[in-house]
Tab-separated table of C-alpha atoms in Angstrom:
chain	number	residue	atom	x	y	z
A	1	ASP	CA	0.000	0.000	0.000
A	2	ASN	CA	2.651	2.469	1.019
A	3	THR	CA	5.059	1.721	-1.830
A	4	VAL	CA	2.441	1.840	-4.617
A	5	TYR	CA	-0.322	4.137	-3.379
A	6	GLY	CA	1.887	6.503	-1.347
A	7	PRO	CA	3.857	8.104	-4.196
A	8	ALA	CA	0.700	8.405	-6.324
A	9	TYR	CA	-1.163	10.031	-3.405
A	10	VAL	CA	1.621	12.534	-2.740
A	11	ALA	CA	1.965	13.366	-6.442
A	12	ALA	CA	-1.793	13.890	-6.749
A	13	PHE	CA	-1.781	16.051	-3.611
A	14	PHE	CA	1.023	18.195	-5.023
A	15	ALA	CA	-0.668	18.386	-8.439
A	16	TYR	CA	-3.955	19.554	-6.943
A	17	GLY	CA	-2.194	22.033	-4.674
A	18	CYS	CA	-0.016	23.470	-7.420
A	19	VAL	CA	-2.453	23.571	-10.319
A	20	VAL	CA	-5.830	24.178	-8.674
A	21	VAL	CA	-4.976	26.033	-5.486
A	22	ASP	CA	-1.818	27.952	-6.468
A	23	GLY	CA	-2.459	28.242	-10.216
A	24	THR	CA	1.031	26.982	-11.012
A	25	THR	CA	1.907	25.980	-14.561
A	26	GLY	CA	3.061	22.536	-15.626
A	27	ALA	CA	6.700	23.582	-15.334
A	28	GLY	CA	6.166	24.703	-11.729
A	29	LEU	CA	4.480	21.419	-10.886
A	30	ALA	CA	7.296	19.455	-12.513
A	31	GLU	CA	9.849	21.404	-10.463
A	32	LYS	CA	7.936	20.791	-7.238
A	33	LEU	CA	7.672	17.076	-7.986
A	34	ARG	CA	11.370	16.925	-8.867
A	35	THR	CA	12.481	18.634	-5.659
A	36	GLU	CA	9.878	17.581	-3.073
A	37	LEU	CA	8.324	14.274	-4.125
A	38	LEU	CA	11.099	11.923	-2.997
A	39	PRO	CA	11.714	13.521	0.436
A	40	THR	CA	7.978	13.687	1.124
A	41	VAL	CA	7.383	10.063	0.095
A	42	ALA	CA	10.358	9.008	2.233
A	43	ALA	CA	8.889	10.821	5.250
A	44	GLU	CA	5.507	9.202	4.609
A	45	MET	CA	7.129	5.753	4.432
A	46	LEU	CA	8.867	6.313	7.747
A	47	ILE	CA	5.741	7.561	9.495
A	48	TRP	CA	2.833	5.446	8.235
A	49	PRO	CA	3.948	1.819	8.809
A	50	PRO	CA	4.613	2.247	12.557
A	51	ILE	CA	1.411	4.237	13.005
A	52	MET	CA	-0.666	1.633	11.170
A	53	ALA	CA	0.966	-1.189	13.150
A	54	LEU	CA	0.181	0.625	16.389
A	55	ILE	CA	-3.407	1.311	15.365
A	56	PHE	CA	-4.093	-2.265	14.283
A	57	ALA	CA	-2.348	-3.695	17.363
A	58	ARG	CA	-3.835	-1.459	20.046
A	59	VAL	CA	-7.050	0.181	18.804
A	60	PRO	CA	-10.255	-1.873	18.945
A	61	THR	CA	-11.577	-2.847	15.509
A	62	ARG	CA	-14.659	-0.634	15.747
A	63	HIS	CA	-12.436	2.443	16.306
A	64	GLN	CA	-9.654	1.712	13.801
A	65	LEU	CA	-11.239	3.678	10.963
A	66	LEU	CA	-11.611	6.731	13.200
A	67	ALA	CA	-7.994	6.405	14.338
A	68	VAL	CA	-6.697	6.107	10.757
A	69	ASN	CA	-8.820	9.060	9.636
A	70	THR	CA	-7.502	11.159	12.524
A	71	VAL	CA	-3.912	10.390	11.570
A	72	THR	CA	-4.771	11.084	7.908
A	73	LEU	CA	-6.028	14.535	8.895
A	74	LEU	CA	-2.711	15.220	10.613
A	75	ASP	CA	-0.870	13.855	7.565
A	76	VAL	CA	-2.709	16.221	5.225
A	77	ALA	CA	-1.798	19.103	7.543
A	78	PHE	CA	1.843	17.952	7.344
A	79	LEU	CA	1.699	17.835	3.548
A	80	SER	CA	0.167	21.294	3.381
């Protein structure tokens, strides 16, 4: 999940932020992806596996979705 979906998610997040929110051109988006994609994906890969392991090990099943969504909200704030 993290190795396939993670880079696509980060790239889509950057694309939406650059093109729709900031009004950046394709060249600006390409530069952002070139400079920030790899470090951001690396940070995501360091953060998410331990968090998911903790959630699935310690949080009751009925609350796991809420826990993951809470961490996702914090992750989106980090990406912003």
